[in-house]
XYZ file of C-alpha atoms in Angstrom:
729
model
C 46.329 6.862 -19.081
C 47.811 7.231 -15.888
C 44.421 8.096 -14.227
C 42.769 5.370 -16.819
C 44.887 2.480 -14.815
C 44.284 4.238 -11.193
C 40.498 4.431 -12.132
C 40.458 0.258 -13.532
C 43.009 -0.557 -9.726
C 40.044 1.241 -7.904
C 37.019 0.064 -9.159
C 39.424 -3.670 -9.209
C 39.657 -3.316 -5.479
C 35.539 -2.801 -5.517
C 35.338 -6.146 -7.741
C 37.111 -8.140 -5.429
C 37.119 -6.725 -1.556
C 36.551 -9.277 1.107
C 35.486 -6.384 3.760
C 31.836 -6.397 4.136
C 29.074 -7.679 5.460
C 28.573 -10.786 3.404
C 24.713 -10.856 3.432
C 24.781 -7.196 1.493
C 25.562 -6.988 -1.669
C 24.188 -8.731 -5.285
C 27.470 -9.448 -6.296
C 29.169 -9.716 -9.629
C 29.915 -14.043 -10.238
C 33.150 -13.109 -10.844
C 33.706 -11.354 -7.211
C 33.175 -14.735 -5.160
C 36.140 -16.037 -5.312
C 37.582 -13.336 -3.492
C 34.856 -14.299 -0.450
C 36.065 -17.323 0.375
C 37.488 -16.837 2.948
C 33.689 -15.857 4.894
C 31.832 -18.535 2.664
C 34.029 -20.818 4.502
C 33.619 -19.459 7.813
C 29.437 -20.578 6.767
C 30.232 -24.244 5.859
C 29.878 -23.381 2.000
C 31.599 -26.573 0.334
C 32.107 -26.279 -2.790
C 34.391 -24.669 -5.194
C 33.802 -20.498 -4.869
C 34.975 -20.591 -8.436
C 31.814 -22.577 -9.972
C 29.933 -18.951 -9.215
C 32.736 -17.257 -12.083
C 31.579 -19.591 -14.798
C 28.821 -18.894 -16.520
C 28.693 -22.195 -18.829
C 29.662 -24.903 -15.737
C 27.287 -25.488 -12.757
C 25.405 -24.346 -11.314
C 25.173 -20.939 -12.543
C 24.466 -22.430 -16.508
C 21.652 -23.397 -15.283
C 20.027 -20.273 -13.943
C 18.076 -18.145 -17.001
C 16.254 -14.503 -17.102
C 12.869 -14.332 -17.848
C 12.713 -10.930 -19.224
C 11.466 -9.944 -15.627
C 11.685 -12.520 -13.076
C 14.089 -15.693 -12.895
C 14.236 -19.002 -13.575
C 16.001 -22.644 -13.302
C 16.716 -25.836 -15.328
C 15.601 -28.277 -12.918
C 15.919 -31.071 -15.101
C 17.888 -32.534 -18.310
C 14.914 -31.717 -20.324
C 14.666 -28.779 -20.386
C 11.971 -28.527 -17.205
C 12.061 -25.200 -15.189
C 11.161 -23.789 -12.008
C 9.997 -20.375 -11.092
C 7.655 -18.266 -9.372
C 3.867 -18.721 -10.054
C 4.098 -14.626 -9.859
C 6.102 -14.569 -13.362
C 3.926 -16.677 -15.332
C 0.187 -14.486 -14.777
C 0.649 -13.476 -17.837
C 0.538 -17.037 -19.172
C -2.059 -18.054 -17.564
C -3.594 -14.953 -18.608
C -3.046 -15.072 -22.205
C -4.361 -19.401 -22.096
C -8.044 -18.401 -20.188
C -11.206 -17.777 -21.072
C -13.811 -17.094 -19.044
C -14.721 -21.082 -19.362
C -11.211 -21.890 -18.670
C -9.927 -19.873 -15.593
C -6.309 -20.930 -15.618
C -5.715 -18.022 -12.835
C -7.932 -19.016 -10.226
C -7.651 -22.643 -10.833
C -4.250 -23.871 -12.243
C -3.173 -25.935 -14.299
C -1.192 -28.760 -15.001
C 0.057 -30.684 -18.514
C 0.328 -34.898 -18.276
C 2.340 -35.162 -21.156
C 4.690 -32.739 -23.026
C 1.439 -32.638 -25.343
C -0.993 -30.204 -22.948
C 2.148 -28.291 -22.556
C 0.811 -24.560 -23.501
C 2.810 -21.682 -25.525
C 2.778 -19.211 -22.810
C 2.392 -16.613 -25.646
C 3.867 -14.670 -28.141
C 7.370 -12.972 -26.832
C 7.862 -14.933 -23.787
C 11.491 -15.416 -23.849
C 13.876 -17.444 -21.596
C 17.446 -16.504 -21.940
C 20.694 -18.613 -21.280
C 23.824 -15.702 -19.978
C 26.915 -17.476 -22.854
C 29.527 -14.669 -21.451
C 30.783 -11.349 -20.145
C 32.629 -9.313 -20.932
C 34.271 -6.163 -20.092
C 34.123 -3.709 -22.915
C 34.137 -0.257 -20.797
C 37.097 0.607 -23.118
C 35.167 0.627 -26.166
C 32.211 2.457 -25.056
C 33.911 5.369 -22.591
C 37.456 5.302 -23.811
C 39.543 8.191 -25.750
C 36.028 10.711 -25.152
C 37.355 13.878 -25.977
C 36.680 15.764 -22.321
C 35.446 19.115 -25.060
C 31.953 17.238 -26.183
C 29.477 18.905 -24.977
C 26.564 17.334 -23.071
C 24.891 15.729 -26.201
C 28.001 15.041 -28.516
C 29.534 12.148 -25.138
C 25.099 10.750 -25.297
C 25.523 10.075 -28.974
C 28.788 8.627 -29.106
C 28.305 6.470 -26.427
C 25.468 5.406 -27.938
C 26.943 4.501 -30.895
C 29.125 2.760 -29.359
C 27.092 0.909 -28.030
C 24.670 0.033 -30.413
C 27.660 -0.735 -32.687
C 28.778 -3.393 -29.262
C 25.314 -5.095 -29.505
C 25.423 -5.541 -33.404
C 28.825 -7.410 -33.977
C 27.790 -9.716 -30.654
C 24.557 -10.544 -32.189
C 25.884 -11.672 -34.915
C 26.969 -14.509 -33.770
C 23.107 -15.406 -33.148
C 23.144 -14.682 -29.139
C 20.806 -11.673 -28.278
C 23.388 -9.285 -26.227
C 23.298 -6.367 -24.617
C 25.992 -3.869 -22.880
C 24.701 -2.589 -19.259
C 26.482 -0.235 -17.545
C 28.140 -0.787 -13.535
C 28.883 1.154 -11.284
C 27.311 4.643 -12.887
C 28.777 4.418 -15.614
C 32.083 3.852 -14.583
C 32.237 0.249 -16.237
C 30.317 -1.985 -18.807
C 30.402 -5.333 -19.541
C 28.855 -7.078 -22.971
C 26.239 -9.526 -22.160
C 25.941 -12.235 -24.871
C 22.838 -15.068 -24.095
C 21.047 -17.282 -25.606
C 17.552 -16.241 -26.500
C 14.922 -19.540 -26.306
C 11.786 -18.592 -28.192
C 9.589 -21.497 -27.599
C 8.630 -21.174 -23.410
C 5.471 -24.123 -22.838
C 3.196 -23.500 -19.398
C 3.908 -26.730 -17.577
C 2.118 -26.745 -14.432
C 0.994 -24.168 -12.200
C -1.084 -24.765 -8.867
C -3.951 -23.402 -8.068
C -3.905 -20.170 -6.970
C -4.967 -20.740 -3.278
C -1.939 -22.276 -3.023
C -0.058 -20.316 -5.630
C -1.778 -16.942 -4.298
C -1.877 -17.381 -1.036
C -2.623 -14.030 1.162
C -2.629 -12.445 -1.444
C -2.107 -8.669 -1.138
C -2.612 -8.922 2.412
C 0.224 -11.230 3.016
C 2.233 -9.154 0.275
C 5.236 -8.105 1.845
C 4.199 -9.622 4.865
C 5.606 -11.858 7.333
C 5.282 -14.826 8.362
C 3.864 -15.949 5.025
C 2.338 -19.181 3.648
C 2.688 -18.749 -0.292
C 3.377 -21.531 -2.583
C 4.832 -19.447 -5.224
C 5.952 -21.555 -8.359
C 4.994 -22.442 -11.412
C 6.963 -24.282 -14.240
C 7.878 -23.766 -17.329
C 9.618 -26.199 -20.456
C 12.105 -24.210 -22.979
C 11.223 -25.936 -26.642
C 14.010 -25.524 -29.442
C 14.169 -26.697 -32.571
C 15.691 -30.050 -33.967
C 19.185 -29.094 -34.958
C 18.800 -27.812 -30.758
C 19.170 -23.963 -32.383
C 16.105 -21.458 -30.679
C 13.323 -21.296 -32.715
C 9.468 -19.796 -32.776
C 6.867 -21.957 -31.546
C 6.274 -25.053 -33.974
C 4.722 -28.177 -32.645
C 7.718 -29.782 -34.010
C 10.141 -28.605 -31.521
C 11.781 -30.497 -28.796
C 12.878 -29.783 -25.235
C 15.877 -27.889 -25.268
C 18.635 -29.924 -23.295
C 20.681 -28.063 -20.911
C 24.260 -28.382 -19.897
C 23.229 -28.236 -17.066
C 20.466 -28.308 -14.336
C 20.243 -27.938 -10.893
C 19.459 -31.162 -7.878
C 17.191 -30.635 -5.785
C 17.626 -30.485 -2.023
C 14.990 -33.049 -0.107
C 16.021 -32.662 2.630
C 15.395 -28.736 2.577
C 17.082 -26.387 4.835
C 17.059 -25.466 9.061
C 18.019 -21.526 10.577
C 21.183 -20.679 10.938
C 22.030 -22.898 7.173
C 23.766 -20.772 4.326
C 21.921 -20.153 1.236
C 23.126 -18.421 -2.269
C 20.754 -16.829 -4.442
C 21.425 -16.438 -8.594
C 18.837 -14.931 -9.451
C 18.800 -10.953 -12.654
C 17.446 -8.476 -9.145
C 16.020 -5.605 -11.350
C 16.863 -2.321 -9.863
C 18.807 -0.825 -6.626
C 19.292 3.001 -5.842
C 21.966 2.943 -3.210
C 24.373 5.120 -5.237
C 21.720 8.205 -6.217
C 22.237 11.186 -4.181
C 20.350 12.419 -1.185
C 18.958 15.224 -4.220
C 17.428 12.530 -6.363
C 16.415 9.847 -3.523
C 14.153 13.314 -1.832
C 12.891 13.725 -5.028
C 11.433 10.705 -4.846
C 9.709 10.786 -1.163
C 8.849 14.028 -1.844
C 6.826 13.438 -4.902
C 7.296 10.200 -7.420
C 5.992 7.983 -4.320
C 3.096 9.582 -3.071
C 2.174 10.330 -6.384
C 2.413 6.719 -7.476
C 0.547 5.281 -4.085
C -2.409 7.822 -4.578
C -2.552 6.970 -8.549
C -2.030 2.759 -8.043
C -4.443 3.132 -5.689
C -7.007 5.404 -8.280
C -6.891 2.838 -10.688
C -7.468 -0.142 -8.869
C -10.155 0.718 -7.258
C -11.596 1.215 -11.492
C -10.413 -1.746 -11.973
C -11.920 -3.141 -9.108
C -15.421 -2.465 -10.316
C -14.818 -3.391 -13.254
C -13.980 -7.201 -12.709
C -16.417 -7.269 -10.381
C -18.969 -6.262 -13.192
C -17.255 -9.049 -16.028
C -15.460 -11.669 -15.290
C -14.120 -11.155 -18.861
C -12.568 -8.005 -17.737
C -11.206 -9.227 -15.068
C -9.432 -12.064 -16.558
C -8.236 -9.889 -18.856
C -6.641 -6.922 -16.453
C -5.735 -9.128 -13.951
C -1.999 -8.810 -14.932
C -2.801 -5.293 -13.957
C -3.809 -5.056 -10.974
C -1.213 -7.313 -9.827
C 1.317 -5.562 -10.962
C -0.164 -2.175 -8.931
C -0.925 -3.881 -6.689
C 2.349 -5.405 -5.680
C 4.048 -2.102 -6.497
C 1.606 -0.071 -4.549
C 2.373 -2.311 -1.212
C 6.145 -2.203 -2.138
C 5.915 1.873 -2.330
C 4.267 1.935 0.353
C 6.632 0.434 2.546
C 10.369 2.001 0.327
C 8.487 5.520 1.216
C 7.889 4.644 4.843
C 11.843 2.729 5.500
C 13.347 5.951 3.775
C 11.271 8.573 5.703
C 9.995 7.563 9.239
C 12.490 4.653 9.028
C 15.441 7.241 8.598
C 16.761 6.050 6.112
C 17.098 9.034 3.890
C 18.248 11.249 6.790
C 21.106 8.764 6.845
C 21.866 9.009 3.313
C 21.293 12.773 3.923
C 24.798 12.174 6.882
C 26.455 10.298 3.817
C 26.400 13.137 0.618
C 27.183 15.150 3.827
C 30.184 12.760 4.904
C 31.085 12.136 1.298
C 31.587 15.949 0.588
C 34.098 16.603 3.686
C 36.036 14.088 2.924
C 36.080 15.979 -0.809
C 37.133 19.417 0.926
C 39.424 17.765 3.161
C 42.134 17.480 0.293
C 42.505 20.010 -2.080
C 43.769 16.943 -4.910
C 40.439 15.786 -4.050
C 38.823 18.765 -3.866
C 40.069 19.576 -8.037
C 39.103 15.962 -8.726
C 35.577 15.950 -7.090
C 34.781 19.444 -5.664
C 32.358 20.267 -8.283
C 30.676 16.752 -9.334
C 28.028 16.857 -5.926
C 26.439 20.810 -6.957
C 26.544 20.263 -10.937
C 24.873 17.413 -9.974
C 22.432 19.057 -8.081
C 21.483 21.300 -10.159
C 20.750 19.460 -12.970
C 18.416 17.177 -10.567
C 16.896 20.963 -10.262
C 16.382 22.234 -13.516
C 14.863 18.904 -13.868
C 12.100 19.246 -11.351
C 10.083 21.969 -13.707
C 8.521 20.212 -16.713
C 8.451 16.825 -14.557
C 3.937 16.958 -13.893
C 4.349 17.177 -17.965
C 6.758 14.484 -18.574
C 4.689 12.098 -15.902
C 1.413 13.085 -17.022
C 2.682 12.109 -21.030
C 3.805 9.209 -20.057
C 0.744 8.310 -17.711
C -1.846 8.522 -20.824
C 0.522 5.889 -22.468
C 0.134 3.286 -19.974
C -2.605 3.810 -19.099
C -4.831 2.986 -22.462
C -3.285 -0.297 -24.583
C -5.142 2.045 -27.621
C -2.732 4.827 -27.489
C 0.184 3.153 -26.429
C 0.016 0.879 -29.335
C -0.703 3.935 -31.742
C 2.274 5.606 -30.509
C 4.241 2.346 -31.161
C 2.663 2.632 -34.987
C 3.570 5.800 -35.459
C 6.619 5.738 -34.002
C 7.490 2.651 -35.793
C 6.719 4.489 -38.888
C 8.848 6.763 -38.048
C 12.223 5.436 -37.608
C 12.177 2.758 -39.675
C 13.346 4.898 -43.305
C 16.724 5.482 -41.071
C 20.008 3.375 -41.232
C 19.813 0.800 -38.446
C 22.399 2.809 -35.843
C 20.204 6.438 -36.410
C 17.268 4.025 -34.843
C 16.375 4.465 -31.195
C 17.242 1.509 -29.267
C 13.949 -0.779 -28.601
C 13.011 0.485 -32.278
C 16.190 -0.917 -34.753
C 15.372 -4.272 -36.469
C 16.785 -6.880 -34.116
C 13.043 -5.102 -32.184
C 10.853 -5.617 -34.560
C 9.365 -9.133 -34.209
C 9.214 -7.949 -29.973
C 7.066 -5.143 -31.051
C 4.946 -7.224 -33.371
C 4.901 -10.106 -30.827
C 3.931 -7.818 -27.990
C 0.912 -6.480 -30.452
C 0.419 -9.677 -31.146
C -0.219 -10.632 -26.790
C -2.522 -7.469 -26.804
C -5.155 -9.290 -27.599
C -5.589 -10.841 -24.746
C -5.527 -7.809 -22.476
C -6.955 -5.448 -24.428
C -10.490 -4.204 -23.284
C -12.163 -1.382 -24.899
C -14.726 -1.009 -21.747
C -11.948 -0.939 -18.953
C -9.539 0.644 -21.568
C -11.799 3.892 -21.827
C -11.997 3.763 -17.580
C -7.980 4.317 -16.979
C -8.246 6.918 -19.974
C -10.379 9.189 -18.833
C -8.425 9.120 -15.517
C -5.634 10.179 -17.126
C -7.252 12.938 -18.665
C -8.735 14.473 -15.818
C -4.822 14.460 -14.744
C -3.890 15.876 -17.611
C -6.787 18.671 -17.370
C -5.409 19.407 -13.427
C -2.156 20.766 -15.089
C -1.194 23.893 -14.468
C -0.548 26.578 -17.842
C 2.776 26.660 -17.051
C 2.766 22.367 -17.657
C 0.275 21.667 -19.914
C 0.371 19.093 -22.972
C -1.072 22.177 -25.161
C -1.775 18.982 -28.281
C -3.565 16.911 -25.863
C -5.130 20.312 -24.902
C -6.247 21.038 -28.512
C -7.681 17.755 -29.719
C -9.758 17.435 -26.799
C -11.070 20.756 -26.352
C -9.403 21.390 -22.483
C -7.698 24.243 -21.740
C -5.766 25.346 -18.230
C -8.165 26.247 -15.204
C -11.015 24.162 -16.876
C -13.039 23.074 -13.728
C -13.693 19.365 -13.142
C -17.359 18.817 -13.908
C -16.326 20.470 -17.480
C -13.169 18.822 -18.168
C -14.603 15.632 -16.923
C -18.481 15.845 -20.150
C -15.550 17.480 -22.676
C -13.307 14.290 -21.977
C -16.457 11.769 -22.241
C -17.444 13.298 -25.789
C -13.972 13.025 -26.955
C -13.678 9.806 -25.545
C -17.138 8.431 -27.580
C -14.799 9.470 -30.817
C -12.205 7.846 -30.053
C -13.385 4.035 -29.066
C -16.256 4.924 -31.631
C -13.721 5.799 -34.825
C -10.806 3.475 -34.752
C -9.996 0.155 -35.805
C -7.274 -0.985 -33.375
C -8.571 -3.526 -30.794
C -8.767 -5.649 -34.729
C -5.006 -7.633 -33.930
C -5.233 -7.969 -38.290
C -5.834 -4.279 -38.629
C -3.301 -3.214 -35.539
C -0.501 -5.796 -36.677
C -0.769 -4.624 -40.202
C -0.011 -1.237 -39.604
C 3.799 -2.794 -38.910
C 4.913 -2.994 -41.671
C 3.216 0.196 -43.355
C 5.041 4.572 -44.051
C 4.247 6.789 -42.168
C 2.067 8.277 -44.927
C 0.126 4.839 -45.145
C -0.166 4.897 -41.083
C -1.839 8.459 -41.161
C -4.184 7.780 -44.199
C -6.005 5.240 -42.203
C -7.314 8.096 -40.424
C -7.988 5.824 -37.062
C -8.119 9.040 -34.143
C -5.975 7.034 -31.875
C -3.141 6.584 -34.412
C -4.553 11.305 -35.171
C -3.671 11.632 -31.614
C -0.410 10.091 -31.117
C 0.627 11.695 -34.013
C -0.317 14.935 -32.618
C 1.624 13.868 -29.533
C 4.816 13.003 -30.830
C 6.663 16.066 -31.555
C 6.170 16.559 -27.599
C 7.307 13.285 -27.028
C 10.328 13.797 -29.309
C 11.289 17.021 -28.166
C 11.301 14.925 -24.489
C 13.605 12.524 -25.914
C 16.018 14.617 -26.486
C 16.154 16.876 -22.921
C 16.483 13.504 -21.577
C 19.590 12.731 -23.943
C 20.813 16.031 -23.647
C 20.474 15.314 -19.381
C 21.750 11.690 -19.686
C 24.527 13.254 -21.515
C 25.494 15.350 -18.301
C 25.322 12.500 -16.070
C 27.666 10.430 -17.773
C 29.931 12.918 -17.990
C 29.741 13.292 -13.306
C 28.268 10.278 -12.267
C 31.230 8.270 -13.231
C 33.137 11.092 -11.237
C 30.879 10.519 -8.250
C 31.014 6.599 -8.335
C 35.286 6.801 -8.341
C 34.964 9.337 -5.566
C 32.944 7.264 -3.658
C 35.341 4.126 -3.945
C 38.171 6.112 -3.050
C 36.381 6.995 0.753
C 35.807 3.512 0.928
C 38.184 1.425 0.208
C 37.210 0.397 -3.157
C 34.204 -1.337 -0.473
C 31.044 -0.390 -2.915
C 28.366 -2.886 -4.563
C 27.365 -1.775 -7.837
C 23.864 -1.081 -7.890
C 21.212 -4.059 -9.451
C 20.914 -3.533 -13.285
C 19.045 -6.903 -14.125
C 22.139 -8.634 -14.582
C 23.521 -11.819 -12.974
C 24.975 -11.443 -9.095
C 24.748 -13.989 -6.889
C 23.860 -13.286 -2.858
C 24.679 -15.194 -0.308
C 22.978 -15.268 3.581
C 21.946 -17.972 6.442
C 18.523 -18.930 7.426
C 17.468 -16.453 10.021
C 14.808 -14.936 11.502
C 14.591 -11.033 12.841
C 13.381 -8.740 15.361
C 10.939 -6.414 12.587
C 9.516 -4.156 15.530
C 10.470 -3.482 19.525
C 8.346 -6.945 20.580
C 8.127 -8.275 17.234
C 10.573 -11.160 16.440
C 9.477 -13.268 13.447
C 10.263 -16.886 13.308
C 12.192 -17.789 10.311
C 10.278 -20.740 8.932
C 5.975 -20.993 9.162
C 4.754 -24.899 8.024
C 1.422 -26.067 6.778
C -0.220 -25.177 10.346
C -0.329 -21.553 9.703
C -2.008 -22.059 6.214
C -4.772 -24.255 8.379
C -4.817 -21.330 10.533
C -5.453 -18.694 8.271
C -7.936 -20.614 5.672
C -11.052 -18.892 5.880
C -12.611 -20.086 3.266
C -13.236 -17.133 0.772
C -10.683 -14.457 -0.264
C -7.778 -14.500 -0.503
C -6.788 -16.735 2.524
C -8.864 -19.659 0.451
C -6.451 -22.898 0.385
C -8.593 -25.884 -2.324
C -10.111 -28.442 -0.524
C -7.195 -31.384 -2.262
C -4.895 -29.036 -0.312
C -7.149 -29.486 3.240
C -7.554 -33.331 2.450
C -4.322 -33.432 2.585
C -3.254 -31.590 5.540
C -5.970 -33.887 7.535
C -4.654 -36.973 6.139
C -0.999 -36.412 6.582
C -2.027 -35.568 10.890
C -3.794 -38.443 10.218
C -0.272 -40.778 10.474
C 0.441 -40.338 6.973
C 4.154 -40.544 5.727
C 6.001 -37.983 3.643
C 9.256 -38.031 3.314
C 8.983 -34.008 3.329
C 8.198 -33.321 7.339
C 11.150 -31.520 9.082
C 11.402 -33.358 12.226
C 12.842 -30.141 14.078
C 8.909 -28.666 13.244
C 7.229 -31.809 13.681
C 5.591 -30.387 9.785
C 6.077 -29.748 6.129
C 7.888 -26.124 6.112
C 6.491 -23.405 4.057
C 8.969 -20.439 3.054
C 11.485 -19.370 4.926
C 13.270 -16.257 5.752
C 16.501 -15.124 4.980
C 19.121 -12.962 5.263
C 20.385 -12.842 1.652
C 19.933 -9.237 -0.898
C 17.529 -8.900 -3.368
C 15.429 -7.108 -4.902
C 12.332 -7.122 -8.146
C 14.003 -9.372 -11.166
C 15.052 -12.583 -8.109
C 11.563 -13.376 -8.215
C 11.940 -17.138 -9.110
C 15.493 -16.908 -8.067
C 17.173 -20.617 -6.975
C 17.910 -20.637 -3.489
C 21.052 -23.379 -2.632
C 22.146 -24.886 -0.383
C 26.384 -24.886 0.579
C 26.099 -28.122 -1.534
C 24.657 -26.001 -4.917
C 21.465 -27.618 -4.432
C 18.139 -26.413 -4.834
C 16.178 -26.329 -2.142
C 13.318 -22.956 -2.582
C 12.740 -20.156 -4.604
C 13.022 -16.723 -3.580
C 9.474 -14.977 -3.952
C 9.673 -11.829 -1.917
C 10.882 -9.811 1.214
C 9.617 -8.387 3.609
C 7.891 -5.076 4.607
C 10.895 -3.873 6.611
C 13.032 -4.145 4.158
C 11.693 -2.643 0.960
C 13.924 0.881 1.246
C 17.009 -1.246 1.404
C 16.698 -0.793 -2.292
C 17.721 2.848 -2.009
C 19.927 2.017 1.717
C 20.750 -1.328 2.754
C 19.564 -2.093 6.735
C 21.923 -5.012 7.564
C 20.455 -5.179 10.828
C 16.308 -5.542 9.503
C 16.587 -7.353 5.713
C 15.272 -10.572 4.857
C 14.106 -11.863 1.790
C 11.278 -15.244 1.501
C 11.162 -17.789 0.246
C 9.129 -20.709 -0.644
C 10.599 -24.628 0.662
C 11.199 -27.283 -1.943
C 9.574 -29.549 0.859
C 6.622 -27.415 1.065
C 6.400 -27.250 -3.523
C 7.658 -31.683 -3.756
C 4.600 -32.729 -0.883
C 2.085 -30.048 -2.437
C 2.991 -31.742 -5.895
C 2.953 -34.946 -4.558
C -0.020 -35.323 -1.878
C -2.170 -32.497 -3.931
C -2.011 -32.154 -7.646
C -0.869 -35.757 -8.778
C 2.091 -33.790 -10.576
C 4.115 -36.891 -8.664
C 6.024 -37.156 -12.902
C 7.474 -33.774 -12.604
C 8.275 -34.680 -9.130
C 10.153 -38.167 -10.862
C 11.552 -36.047 -13.931
C 13.534 -33.489 -11.810
C 14.246 -36.019 -8.843
C 16.069 -39.135 -11.243
C 18.947 -39.006 -13.348
C 22.176 -37.914 -12.726
C 22.584 -34.301 -10.842
C 24.765 -31.986 -13.195
């Protein structure tokens, strides 16, 4: 009990300490009141306690889209997020004859608003509760690694089940590497509709050339609307549904921001790895990242060639291409920052300092001395089959056919079990989501692209060494260790001929119908992809079982590792991002990115004109160029920044963000909307592993550019009026 009390006090210190740079840290909302003095010095005019009230203003207006962030900007459920966060909705509603990905979309009336597609969600966080004692309290230290994993797993599922009896969607993520657990309760809105998205020449201006780069001139915004049943409760899509009426929405600051202004970003950052060990990060830089870069480039080359030949394929693979491109540039930047930028060396020194601090005191050595060596041993053990395990996963991600078959087959195995014993992701609470994903798959599945990517992935499997073969695939396809590349290609082609000729999984009726079938009924279809999924399942299950034992071992070590970090730092450690609601703040500032190169903090319309080439990634629409010309000729606009003598487009700030923050509202010191977070600079991306408090900058789209475009270019004045009219909440 004394140790538990000390641990609670230690973590409480981490949640309340203020003696750190304010622009480092994706803070939990309850931490913000403790930063009141720092905020006041930066010009904050509100009550810091407001950020701890998840159902108040502004926190009640900020929502998750399940991978991106959005915010309510009107009392009629209007949501603003990033353009790249609605790519799926644009793709879902596109055809070669009506290409919304290229031309954008604007609903002039509520009746014209388009369904974002099956599986689209808006999550409104309503409650966060500390449940650490319920999850890890009273664990017998004599439990085996697997027993520890199973005990925690059951407790997590029980908490989620109890929480969801209230009609909410719940999760119980860990913070501080398993030291604390918080139960997150969210309202889950299931009817999401596309309202407005600008032309790609605005929303994706600069493309991959400018991605993660500065100066930037991208209009990365789009709008959804959330709908519910007439009773005000979440409901599936129906024409009878009505706009959701949030209790809070963000007022728009039409005056925008200027250099040195205080800004907040509220959102759902995905993952950071700042508390990984040096060995874990080094394995990432030595193997995972170079492999990811190489594989992304190879897949993009395949998809680019296919897309140039067929517009329909280009539309179907647009989301995959966007994800691969974004991940590729990000991974290159992280790798460069960790190795060339010296972050990996600094990480190693930090760990050496921690080890020395532990060894310097007998009590600390007894308490923590075994942690780092034990984690090192686990890391080394995990490397033995990483090639095989990663390649097995590559097969599933490359082929939508195989991925669907594996989902169907595994669901059939899980259904007969009691719900508490089903694997996470296959419990009854997940069945509707699985069905929606398989339904939505119809808009992206393509046999030509799928076969090309699966052939590529199988070539990687064919090249595996003898000690790491995927034996069920070898047996099914006729591959073997040491097979020559040319022979492997011919063997793979013959096997794929049989697979794609015999499958019915491209038929949505057939595919969806299998989701309710027993394992025997699924196998009785004799679909070749189902047969392959069944053959691969024992190996996949074996890997999952090994992973559970490993997770159980880490569940005993990581909290102690984190406890040592917190104790040494005096509590000055922020929790890693984990897709939960966070608040970060900083200032609008430029940065000296490299020797002789300084990034100014703002860009303007002039940069669009200068970059415009009329083709490719720098092809601004004629309507926008005409509007800029009219502005230059003297047309008045309230969105002009006097100091810049132009309409501002994007700006930099020192806030601490990562993936998942995309679409997050950027707020001024009054809590008003001044922009949207959408990217970071190339020099910043390694901060996911080790924060750089000098060079880290996030990129935002200025609300004035959004309003100017909506008013002067896209004839979306009705949405501007909806956002700016009425009471401020």
